[in-house]
Tab-separated table of C-alpha atoms and ligand atoms in Angstrom:
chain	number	residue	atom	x	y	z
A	1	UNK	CA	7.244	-14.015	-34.929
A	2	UNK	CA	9.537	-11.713	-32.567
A	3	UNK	CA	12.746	-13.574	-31.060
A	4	UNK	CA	11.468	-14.829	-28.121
A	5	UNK	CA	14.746	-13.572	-25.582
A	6	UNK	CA	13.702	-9.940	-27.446
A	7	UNK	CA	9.782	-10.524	-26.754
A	8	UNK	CA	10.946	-11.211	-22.957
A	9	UNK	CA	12.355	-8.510	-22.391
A	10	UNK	CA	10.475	-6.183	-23.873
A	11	UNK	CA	7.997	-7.823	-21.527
A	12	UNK	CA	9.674	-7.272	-18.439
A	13	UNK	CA	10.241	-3.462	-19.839
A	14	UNK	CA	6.478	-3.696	-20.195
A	15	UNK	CA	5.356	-5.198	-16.842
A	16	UNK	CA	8.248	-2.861	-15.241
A	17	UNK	CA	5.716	0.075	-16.654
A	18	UNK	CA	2.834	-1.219	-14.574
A	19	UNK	CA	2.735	0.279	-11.488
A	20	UNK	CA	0.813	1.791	-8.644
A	21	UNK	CA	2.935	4.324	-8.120
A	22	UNK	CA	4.221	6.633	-10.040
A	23	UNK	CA	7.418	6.904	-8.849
A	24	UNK	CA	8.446	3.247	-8.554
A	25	UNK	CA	7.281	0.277	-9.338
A	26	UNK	CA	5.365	-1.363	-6.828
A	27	UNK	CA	2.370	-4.149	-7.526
A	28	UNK	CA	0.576	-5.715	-4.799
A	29	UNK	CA	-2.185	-8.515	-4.257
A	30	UNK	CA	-5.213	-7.402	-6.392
A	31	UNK	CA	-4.349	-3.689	-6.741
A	32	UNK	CA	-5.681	-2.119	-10.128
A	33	UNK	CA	-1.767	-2.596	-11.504
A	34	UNK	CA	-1.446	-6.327	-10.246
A	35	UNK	CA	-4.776	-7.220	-12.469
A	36	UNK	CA	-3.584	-4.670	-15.579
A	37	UNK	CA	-0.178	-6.883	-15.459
A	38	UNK	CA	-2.157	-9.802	-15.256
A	39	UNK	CA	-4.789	-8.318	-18.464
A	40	UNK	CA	-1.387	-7.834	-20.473
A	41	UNK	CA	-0.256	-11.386	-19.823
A	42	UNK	CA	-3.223	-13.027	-20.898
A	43	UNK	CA	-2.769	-11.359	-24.891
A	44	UNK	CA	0.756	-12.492	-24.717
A	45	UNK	CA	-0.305	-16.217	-23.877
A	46	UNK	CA	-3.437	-15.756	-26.510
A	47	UNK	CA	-0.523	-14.442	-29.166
A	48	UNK	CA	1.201	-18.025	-28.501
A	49	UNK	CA	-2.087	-19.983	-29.288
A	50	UNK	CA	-2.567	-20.861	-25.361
A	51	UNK	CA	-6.205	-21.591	-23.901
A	52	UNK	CA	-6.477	-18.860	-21.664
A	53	UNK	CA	-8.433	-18.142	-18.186
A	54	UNK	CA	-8.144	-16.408	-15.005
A	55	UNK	CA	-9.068	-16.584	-10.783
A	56	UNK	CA	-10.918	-13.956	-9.302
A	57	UNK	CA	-7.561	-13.518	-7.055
A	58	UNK	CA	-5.993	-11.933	-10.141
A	59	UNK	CA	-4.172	-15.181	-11.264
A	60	UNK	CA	-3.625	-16.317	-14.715
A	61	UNK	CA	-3.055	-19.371	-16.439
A	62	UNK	CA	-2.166	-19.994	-20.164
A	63	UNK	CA	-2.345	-23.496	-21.577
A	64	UNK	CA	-0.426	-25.334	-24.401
A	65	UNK	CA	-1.362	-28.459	-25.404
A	66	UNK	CA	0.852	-31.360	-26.325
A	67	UNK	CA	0.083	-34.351	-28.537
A	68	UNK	CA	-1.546	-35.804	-25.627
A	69	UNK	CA	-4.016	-34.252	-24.320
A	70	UNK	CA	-3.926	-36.327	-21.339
A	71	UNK	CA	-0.815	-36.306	-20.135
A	72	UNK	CA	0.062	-34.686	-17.034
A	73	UNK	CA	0.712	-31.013	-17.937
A	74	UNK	CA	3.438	-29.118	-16.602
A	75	UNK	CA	3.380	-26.354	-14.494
A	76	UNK	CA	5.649	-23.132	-15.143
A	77	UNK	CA	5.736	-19.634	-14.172
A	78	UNK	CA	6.141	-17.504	-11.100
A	79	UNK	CA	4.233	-14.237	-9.391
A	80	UNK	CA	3.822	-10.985	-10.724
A	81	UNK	CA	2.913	-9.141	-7.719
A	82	UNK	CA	6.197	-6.612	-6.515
A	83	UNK	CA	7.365	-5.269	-2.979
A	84	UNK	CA	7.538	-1.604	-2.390
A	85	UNK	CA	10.072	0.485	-5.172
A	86	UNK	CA	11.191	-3.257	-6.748
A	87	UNK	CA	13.035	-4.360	-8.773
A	88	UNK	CA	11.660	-5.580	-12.884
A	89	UNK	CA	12.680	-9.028	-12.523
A	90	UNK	CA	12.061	-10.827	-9.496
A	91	UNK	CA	8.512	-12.900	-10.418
A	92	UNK	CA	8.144	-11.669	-13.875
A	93	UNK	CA	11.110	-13.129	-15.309
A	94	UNK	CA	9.632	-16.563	-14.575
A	95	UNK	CA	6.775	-15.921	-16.719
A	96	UNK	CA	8.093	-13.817	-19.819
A	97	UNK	CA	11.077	-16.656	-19.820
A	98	UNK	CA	8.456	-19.625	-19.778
A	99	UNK	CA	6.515	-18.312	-22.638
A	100	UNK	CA	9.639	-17.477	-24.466
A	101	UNK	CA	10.807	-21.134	-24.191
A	102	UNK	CA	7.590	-22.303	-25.129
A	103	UNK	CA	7.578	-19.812	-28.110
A	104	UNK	CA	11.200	-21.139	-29.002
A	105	UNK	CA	9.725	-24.844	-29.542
A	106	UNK	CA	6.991	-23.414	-31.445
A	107	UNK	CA	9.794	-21.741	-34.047
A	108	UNK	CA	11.479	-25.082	-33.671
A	109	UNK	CA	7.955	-27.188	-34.842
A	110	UNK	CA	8.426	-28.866	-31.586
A	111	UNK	CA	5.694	-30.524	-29.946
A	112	UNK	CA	6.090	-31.937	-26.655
A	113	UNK	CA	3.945	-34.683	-25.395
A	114	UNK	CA	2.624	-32.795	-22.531
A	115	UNK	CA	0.474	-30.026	-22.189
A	116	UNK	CA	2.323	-27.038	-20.408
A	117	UNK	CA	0.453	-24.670	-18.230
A	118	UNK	CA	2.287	-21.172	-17.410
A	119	UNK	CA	1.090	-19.613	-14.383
A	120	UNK	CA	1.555	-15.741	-13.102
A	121	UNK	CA	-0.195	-15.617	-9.573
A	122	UNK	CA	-0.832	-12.926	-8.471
A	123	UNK	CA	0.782	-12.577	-5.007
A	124	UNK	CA	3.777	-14.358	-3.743
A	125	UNK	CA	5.582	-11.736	-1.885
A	126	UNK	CA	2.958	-10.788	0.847
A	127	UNK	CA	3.117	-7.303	1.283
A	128	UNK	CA	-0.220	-6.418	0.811
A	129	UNK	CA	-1.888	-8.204	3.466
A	130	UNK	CA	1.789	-9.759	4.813
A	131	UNK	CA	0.878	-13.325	4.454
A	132	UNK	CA	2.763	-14.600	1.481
A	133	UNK	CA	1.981	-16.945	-1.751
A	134	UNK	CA	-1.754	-15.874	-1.571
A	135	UNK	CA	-1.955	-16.723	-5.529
A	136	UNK	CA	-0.095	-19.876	-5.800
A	137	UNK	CA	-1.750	-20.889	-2.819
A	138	UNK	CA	-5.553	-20.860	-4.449
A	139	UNK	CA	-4.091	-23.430	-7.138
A	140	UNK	CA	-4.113	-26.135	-4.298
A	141	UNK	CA	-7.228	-25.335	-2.715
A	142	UNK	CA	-9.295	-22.477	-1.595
A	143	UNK	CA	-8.010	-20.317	1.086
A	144	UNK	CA	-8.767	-20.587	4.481
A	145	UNK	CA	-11.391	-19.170	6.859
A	146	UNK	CA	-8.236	-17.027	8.881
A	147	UNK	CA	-6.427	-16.172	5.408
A	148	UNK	CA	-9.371	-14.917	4.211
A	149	UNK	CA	-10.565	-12.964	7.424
A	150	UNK	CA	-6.381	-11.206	7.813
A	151	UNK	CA	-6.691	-7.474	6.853
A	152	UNK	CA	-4.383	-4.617	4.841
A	153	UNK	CA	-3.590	-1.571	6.316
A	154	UNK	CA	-7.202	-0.139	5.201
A	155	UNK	CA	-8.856	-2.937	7.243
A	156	UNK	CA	-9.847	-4.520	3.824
A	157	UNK	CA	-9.897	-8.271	3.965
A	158	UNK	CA	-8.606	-10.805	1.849
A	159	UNK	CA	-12.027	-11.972	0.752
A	160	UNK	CA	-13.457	-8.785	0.551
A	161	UNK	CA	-10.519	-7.959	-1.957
A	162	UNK	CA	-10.820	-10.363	-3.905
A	163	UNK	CA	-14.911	-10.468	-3.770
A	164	UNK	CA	-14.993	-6.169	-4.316
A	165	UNK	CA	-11.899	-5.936	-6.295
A	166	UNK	CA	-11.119	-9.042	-7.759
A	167	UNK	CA	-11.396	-9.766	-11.103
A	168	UNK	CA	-14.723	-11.470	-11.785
A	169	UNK	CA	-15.674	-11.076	-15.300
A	170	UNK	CA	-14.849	-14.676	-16.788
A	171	UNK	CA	-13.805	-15.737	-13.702
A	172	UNK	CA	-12.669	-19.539	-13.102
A	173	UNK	CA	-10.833	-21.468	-9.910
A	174	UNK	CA	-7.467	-22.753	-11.255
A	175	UNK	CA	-6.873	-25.964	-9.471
A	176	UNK	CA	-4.936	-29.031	-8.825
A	177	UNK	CA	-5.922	-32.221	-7.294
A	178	UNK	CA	-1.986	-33.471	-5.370
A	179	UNK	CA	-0.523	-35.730	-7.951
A	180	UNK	CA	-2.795	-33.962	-11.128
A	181	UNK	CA	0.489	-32.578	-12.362
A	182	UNK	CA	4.334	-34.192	-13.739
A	183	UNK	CA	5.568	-30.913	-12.186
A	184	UNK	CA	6.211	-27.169	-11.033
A	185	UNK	CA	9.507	-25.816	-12.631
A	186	UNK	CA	10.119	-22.251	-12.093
A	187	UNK	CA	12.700	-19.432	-13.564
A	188	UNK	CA	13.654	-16.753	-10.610
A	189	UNK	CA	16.773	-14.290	-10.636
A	190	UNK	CA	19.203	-15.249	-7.916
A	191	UNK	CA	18.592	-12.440	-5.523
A	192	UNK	CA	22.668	-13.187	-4.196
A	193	UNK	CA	25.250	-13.339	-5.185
A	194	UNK	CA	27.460	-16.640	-5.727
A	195	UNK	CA	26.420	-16.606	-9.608
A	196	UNK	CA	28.347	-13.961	-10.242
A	197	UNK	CA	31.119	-14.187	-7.784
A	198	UNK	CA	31.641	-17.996	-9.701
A	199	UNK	CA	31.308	-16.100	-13.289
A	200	UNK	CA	28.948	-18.871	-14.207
A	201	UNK	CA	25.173	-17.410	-15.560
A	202	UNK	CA	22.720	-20.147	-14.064
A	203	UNK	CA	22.247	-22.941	-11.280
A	204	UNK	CA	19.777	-25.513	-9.672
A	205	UNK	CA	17.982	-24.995	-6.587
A	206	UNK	CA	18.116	-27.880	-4.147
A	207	UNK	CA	15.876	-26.550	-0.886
A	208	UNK	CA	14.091	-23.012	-0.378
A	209	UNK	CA	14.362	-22.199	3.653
A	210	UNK	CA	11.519	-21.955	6.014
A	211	UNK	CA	10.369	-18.715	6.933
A	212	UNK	CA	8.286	-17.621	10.099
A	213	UNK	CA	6.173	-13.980	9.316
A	214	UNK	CA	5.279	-12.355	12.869
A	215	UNK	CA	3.032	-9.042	13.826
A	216	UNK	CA	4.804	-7.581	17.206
A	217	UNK	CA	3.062	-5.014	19.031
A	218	UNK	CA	4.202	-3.273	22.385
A	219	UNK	CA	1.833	-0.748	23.699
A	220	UNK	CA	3.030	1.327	26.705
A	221	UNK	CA	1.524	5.248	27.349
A	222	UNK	CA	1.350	8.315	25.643
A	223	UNK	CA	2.804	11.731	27.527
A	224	UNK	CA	3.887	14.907	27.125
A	225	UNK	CA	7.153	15.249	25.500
A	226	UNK	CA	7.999	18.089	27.491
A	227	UNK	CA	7.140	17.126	30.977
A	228	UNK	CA	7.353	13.414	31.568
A	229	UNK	CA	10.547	12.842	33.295
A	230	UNK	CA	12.898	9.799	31.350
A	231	UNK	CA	12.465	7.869	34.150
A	232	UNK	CA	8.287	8.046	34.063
A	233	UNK	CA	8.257	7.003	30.332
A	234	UNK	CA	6.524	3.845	29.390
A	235	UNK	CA	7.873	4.867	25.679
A	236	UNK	CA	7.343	1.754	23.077
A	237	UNK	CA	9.345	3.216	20.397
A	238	UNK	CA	12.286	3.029	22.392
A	239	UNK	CA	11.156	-0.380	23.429
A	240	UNK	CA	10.726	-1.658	19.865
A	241	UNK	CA	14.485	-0.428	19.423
A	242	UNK	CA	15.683	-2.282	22.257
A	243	UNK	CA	13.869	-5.562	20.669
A	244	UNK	CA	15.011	-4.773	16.913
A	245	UNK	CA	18.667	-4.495	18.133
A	246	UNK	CA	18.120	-8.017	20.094
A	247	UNK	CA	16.678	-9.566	17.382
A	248	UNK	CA	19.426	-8.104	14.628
A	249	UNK	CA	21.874	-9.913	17.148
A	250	UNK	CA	20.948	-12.802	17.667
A	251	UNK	CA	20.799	-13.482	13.851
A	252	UNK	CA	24.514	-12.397	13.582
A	253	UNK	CA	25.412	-14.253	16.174
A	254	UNK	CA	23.524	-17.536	14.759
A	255	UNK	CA	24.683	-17.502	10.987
A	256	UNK	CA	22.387	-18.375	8.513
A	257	UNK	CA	19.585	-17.265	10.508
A	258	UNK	CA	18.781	-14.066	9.382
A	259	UNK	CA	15.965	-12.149	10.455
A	260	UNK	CA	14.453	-8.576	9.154
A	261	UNK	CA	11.797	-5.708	10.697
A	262	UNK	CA	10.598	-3.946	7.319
A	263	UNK	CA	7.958	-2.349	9.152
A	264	UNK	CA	6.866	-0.238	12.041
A	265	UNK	CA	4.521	1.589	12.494
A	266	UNK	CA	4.235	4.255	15.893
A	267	UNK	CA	0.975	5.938	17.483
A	268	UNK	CA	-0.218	8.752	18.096
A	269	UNK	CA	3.464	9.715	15.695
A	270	UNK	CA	3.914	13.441	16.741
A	271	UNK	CA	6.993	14.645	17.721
A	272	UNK	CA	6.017	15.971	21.058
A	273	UNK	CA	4.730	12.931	22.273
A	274	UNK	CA	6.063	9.929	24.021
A	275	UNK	CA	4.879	7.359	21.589
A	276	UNK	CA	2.121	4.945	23.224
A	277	UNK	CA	2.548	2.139	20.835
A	278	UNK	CA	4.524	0.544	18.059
A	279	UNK	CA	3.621	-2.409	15.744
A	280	UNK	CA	6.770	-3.867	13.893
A	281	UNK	CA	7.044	-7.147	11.571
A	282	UNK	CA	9.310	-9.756	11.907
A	283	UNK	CA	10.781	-11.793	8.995
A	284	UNK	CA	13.101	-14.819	10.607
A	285	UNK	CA	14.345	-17.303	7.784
A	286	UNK	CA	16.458	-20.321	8.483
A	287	UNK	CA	17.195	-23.220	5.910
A	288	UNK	CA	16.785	-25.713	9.029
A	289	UNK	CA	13.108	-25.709	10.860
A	290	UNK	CA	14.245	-26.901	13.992
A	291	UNK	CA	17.017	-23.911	14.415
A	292	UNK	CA	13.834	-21.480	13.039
A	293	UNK	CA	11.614	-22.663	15.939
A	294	UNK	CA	14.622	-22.372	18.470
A	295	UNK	CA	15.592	-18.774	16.887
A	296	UNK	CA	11.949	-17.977	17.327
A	297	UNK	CA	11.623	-19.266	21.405
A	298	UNK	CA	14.543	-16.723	22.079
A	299	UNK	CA	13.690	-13.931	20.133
A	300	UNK	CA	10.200	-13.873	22.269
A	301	UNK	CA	12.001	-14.285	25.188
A	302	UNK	CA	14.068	-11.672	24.495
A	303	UNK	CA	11.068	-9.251	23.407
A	304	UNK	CA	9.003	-10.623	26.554
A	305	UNK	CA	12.021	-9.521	28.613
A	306	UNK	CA	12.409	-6.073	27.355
A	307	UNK	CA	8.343	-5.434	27.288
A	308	UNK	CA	8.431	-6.220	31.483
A	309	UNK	CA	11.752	-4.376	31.738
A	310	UNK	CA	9.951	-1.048	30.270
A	311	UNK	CA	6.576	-2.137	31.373
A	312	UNK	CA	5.032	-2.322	28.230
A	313	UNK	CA	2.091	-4.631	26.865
A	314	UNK	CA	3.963	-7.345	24.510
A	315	UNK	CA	1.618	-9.213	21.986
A	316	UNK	CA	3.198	-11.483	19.988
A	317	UNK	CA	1.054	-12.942	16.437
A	318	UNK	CA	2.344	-15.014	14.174
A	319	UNK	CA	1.645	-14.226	10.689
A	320	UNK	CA	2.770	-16.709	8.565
A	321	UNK	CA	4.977	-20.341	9.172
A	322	UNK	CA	6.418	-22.013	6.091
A	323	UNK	CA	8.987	-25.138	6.662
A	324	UNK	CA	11.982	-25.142	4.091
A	325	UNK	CA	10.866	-27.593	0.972
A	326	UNK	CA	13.040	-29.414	-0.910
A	327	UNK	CA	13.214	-29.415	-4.915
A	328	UNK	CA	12.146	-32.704	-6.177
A	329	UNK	CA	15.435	-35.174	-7.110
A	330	UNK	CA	14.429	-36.468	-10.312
A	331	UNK	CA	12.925	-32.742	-11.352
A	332	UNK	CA	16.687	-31.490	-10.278
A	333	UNK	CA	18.402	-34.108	-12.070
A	334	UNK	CA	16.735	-32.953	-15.068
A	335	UNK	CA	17.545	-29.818	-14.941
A	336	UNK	CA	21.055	-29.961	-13.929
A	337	UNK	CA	21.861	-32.359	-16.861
A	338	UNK	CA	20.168	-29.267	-19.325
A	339	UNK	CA	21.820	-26.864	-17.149
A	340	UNK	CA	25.376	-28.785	-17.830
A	341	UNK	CA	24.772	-29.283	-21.604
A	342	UNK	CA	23.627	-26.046	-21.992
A	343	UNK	CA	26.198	-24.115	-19.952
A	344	UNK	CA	29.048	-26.645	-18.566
A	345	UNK	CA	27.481	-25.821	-15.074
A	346	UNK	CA	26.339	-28.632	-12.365
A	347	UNK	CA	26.152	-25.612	-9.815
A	348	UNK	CA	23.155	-26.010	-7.227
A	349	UNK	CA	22.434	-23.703	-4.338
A	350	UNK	CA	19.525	-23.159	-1.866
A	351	UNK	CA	17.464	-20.375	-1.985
A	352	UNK	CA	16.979	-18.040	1.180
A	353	UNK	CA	14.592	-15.898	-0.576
A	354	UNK	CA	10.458	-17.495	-0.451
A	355	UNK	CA	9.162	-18.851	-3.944
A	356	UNK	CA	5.833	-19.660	-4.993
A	357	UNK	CA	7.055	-23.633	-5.636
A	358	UNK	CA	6.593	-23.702	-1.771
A	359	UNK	CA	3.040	-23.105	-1.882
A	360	UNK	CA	2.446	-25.270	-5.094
A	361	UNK	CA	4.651	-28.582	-3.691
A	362	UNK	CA	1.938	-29.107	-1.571
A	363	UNK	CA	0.198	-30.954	-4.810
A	364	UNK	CA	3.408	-31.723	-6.891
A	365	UNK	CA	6.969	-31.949	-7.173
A	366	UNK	CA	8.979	-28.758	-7.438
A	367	UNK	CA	12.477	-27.431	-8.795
A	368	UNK	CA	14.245	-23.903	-9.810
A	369	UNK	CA	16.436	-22.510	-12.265
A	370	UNK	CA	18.774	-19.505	-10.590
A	371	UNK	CA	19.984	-16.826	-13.456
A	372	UNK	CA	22.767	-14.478	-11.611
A	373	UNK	CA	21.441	-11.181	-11.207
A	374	UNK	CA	24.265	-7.808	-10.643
A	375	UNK	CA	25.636	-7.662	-7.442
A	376	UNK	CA	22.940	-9.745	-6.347
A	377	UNK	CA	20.675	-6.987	-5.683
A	378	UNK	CA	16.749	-7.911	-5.226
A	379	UNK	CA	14.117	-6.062	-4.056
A	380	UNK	CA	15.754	-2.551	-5.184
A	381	UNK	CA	15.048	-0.890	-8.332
A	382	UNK	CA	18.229	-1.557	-9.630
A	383	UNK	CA	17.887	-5.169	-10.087
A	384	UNK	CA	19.485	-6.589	-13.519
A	385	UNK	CA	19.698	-9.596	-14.997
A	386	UNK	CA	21.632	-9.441	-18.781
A	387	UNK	CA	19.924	-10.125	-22.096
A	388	UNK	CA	22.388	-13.081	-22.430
A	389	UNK	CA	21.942	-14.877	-18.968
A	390	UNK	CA	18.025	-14.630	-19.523
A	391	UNK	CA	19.103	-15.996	-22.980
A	392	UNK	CA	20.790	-18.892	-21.021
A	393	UNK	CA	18.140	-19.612	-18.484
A	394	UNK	CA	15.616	-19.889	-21.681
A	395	UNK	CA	17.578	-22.077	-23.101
A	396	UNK	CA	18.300	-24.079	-20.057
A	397	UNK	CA	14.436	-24.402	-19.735
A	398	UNK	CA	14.240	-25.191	-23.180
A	399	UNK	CA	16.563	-27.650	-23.218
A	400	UNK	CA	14.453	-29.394	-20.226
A	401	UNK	CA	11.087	-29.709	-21.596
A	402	UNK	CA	12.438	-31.326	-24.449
A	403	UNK	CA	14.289	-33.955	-22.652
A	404	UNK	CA	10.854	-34.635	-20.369
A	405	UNK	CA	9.641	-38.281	-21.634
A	406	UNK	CA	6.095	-38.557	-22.239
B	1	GLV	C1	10.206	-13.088	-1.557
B	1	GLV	O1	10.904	-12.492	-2.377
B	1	GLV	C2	10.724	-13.311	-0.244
B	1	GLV	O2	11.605	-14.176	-0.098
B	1	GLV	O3	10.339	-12.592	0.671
B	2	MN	MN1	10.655	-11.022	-4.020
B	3	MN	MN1	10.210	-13.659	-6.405
């Protein structure tokens, strides 16, 4: 058998090969790279002697029995859907590193007394339809009627995604009844950078922050480029500007709020017309709900304010609302105390960045391992995380599932 830090990251090289695009790597909800990824992760779990199936949604699950077979298993993994141009490690390091510490017992002739179940769902990061954790959200129940009904930028569905170009053949739900399972414990680069400003390789997560996901659109009319005065305009590009600058200061001025437009999209888009409307997204994080709700009451009066101002139509729609979660205590403890033996390290920091342990601590209790990543740069192509801090954080993981008791 292959080293198992080698057989991860040749798997990441792998996975970093799959892509829609040919000129950078980008993987989203049920697209024809997101279920090849998925194909090639089901023979690496058969090669390790796991029970293998798969959800229609392009989610896979590997199992490894324990001694008992009815113990609570143990959930690990993470997503191996991308953003736009990404980076190789942010998802599928959770996976490659959870079968490579599983592999590592298996050289060791360790058998826990647990089964383990590794997970890579297929969509955590939203971009596709811009609702997030649509994979490790169908392990705790079936999607709702409004999920399923929200629409890409074709004006496909969710359902009719995942009923047209889902993956069928052999196709099973992976569930969990709340309380079915000891645990989620999940792997994830950093995506900042304290780890390596502290020179240290890993640390614990205590809390992920709440996120709110919004659609703004402000429709005012189209004119002639040439002939309709400045003061005539009802222009909603410059009206979307007016709101993104409002909304990029209020988040400086209200530290650790921090809020993003990725998107925006103008119509009719020529460049000798006033532009009659303009759609943008809205990503507002904040690791307390209560200053996320009162970031978002300004920032649509604000946007509300400028829309009357430049007479423009304002619609606000909210996307997506996810409170901040907290990692489970006795799950943390854990893996701090195999975090310290393994590295010297009690370090623990929250994550600002969405993981898919939000979605799955609706049915059990949840914690994180960090590994630094350079300069802290995520969702960029130049993401890197070194053979010998993935080495670490397998080891760290390791170290954990052995110390689980029965
Ligand atoms: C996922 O990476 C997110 O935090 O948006
Ligand atoms: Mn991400
Ligand atoms: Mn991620």
């Amino acid at each position: 058998m292959q080293d198992p830090l080698e057989n991860a990251i040749d798997r990441i090289e792998i996975l970093s090969r799959i892509s829609d695009s040919k000129k950078y790597l980008v993987r989203t909800f049920l697209s024809p790279s997101n279920l090849l990824a998925a194909k090639e992760i089901c023979g690496w779990m058969k090669d390790l002697g796991m029970q293998v199936s798969h959800s229609a949604d392009g989610t896979v699950r590997g199992i490894l029995e324990g001694s008992d077979p009815k113990a609570k298993p143990l959930l690990l993994g993470s997503h191996i859907d991308t953003v736009i141009d990404a980076g190789k490690y942010d998802g599928p390091l959770g996976v490659v590193s959870a079968l490579a510490a599983l592999e590592t017992l298996k050289q060791e002739n360790v058998i826990l007394p647990f089964p383990v179940h590794v997970l890579a769902f297929s969509d955590e990061e939203g971009v596709r339809f811009q609702t997030t954790y649509l994979g490790s959200r169908t392990i705790t129940g079936p999607l709702d009627s409004t999920t399923l009904a929200m629409r890409d930028a074709a004006g496909i569905t969710i359902a009719a995604a995942i009923e047209d170009h889902g993956w069928d053949e052999g196709a099973t739900n992976i569930r969990y009844a709340k309380g079915q399972c000891r645990g989620y414990v999940e792997l994830h680069i950093e995506q900042g950078r304290i780890l390596e400003e502290a020179d240290e390789a890993c640390c614990v997560v205590s809390a992920i922050a709440g996120q709110s996901r919004l659609n703004i659109k402000l429709n005012g009319r189209t004119d002639h480029a040439g002939t309709t005065p400045m003061p005539m305009r009802r222009d909603a590009l410059t009206g979307a500007a007016e709101c993104i600058l409002a909304a990029e200061a209020l988040a400086r001025s209200s530290p650790p709020l921090v809020i993003t437009v990725g998107k925006i999209q103008i119509h009719p888009g020529a460049s000798n017309s006033v532009p009659q409307s303009a759609t943008f997204t809205v990503d507002l994080r904040h690791p307390e709900d209560p200053a996320r709700q009162q970031a978002l009451g300004k920032l649509r009066e604000s946007f509300s304010e400028i829309a009357n101002k430049r007479s423009l139509r304002f619609d606000w729609e909210s996307i997506q609302e996810n409170n901040a979660i907290s990692c489970d205590r006795e799950l943390t403890n854990l893996l701090l105390d195999s975090l310290a033996a393994t590295t010297g390290s009690q370090r623990v920091l929250t994550s600002g960045a969405g993981h898919d342990g939000v979605a799955v601590s609706k049915i059990c209790p949840i914690a994180m391992l960090f590994i630094r990543c350079r300069e802290g740069l995520s969702h960029h192509p130049n993401e890197y995380a070194s053979p010998e801090d993935i080495a670490t954080g397998i080891s760290v993981i390791t170290h954990f599932l052995k110390s689980l008791k029965p």
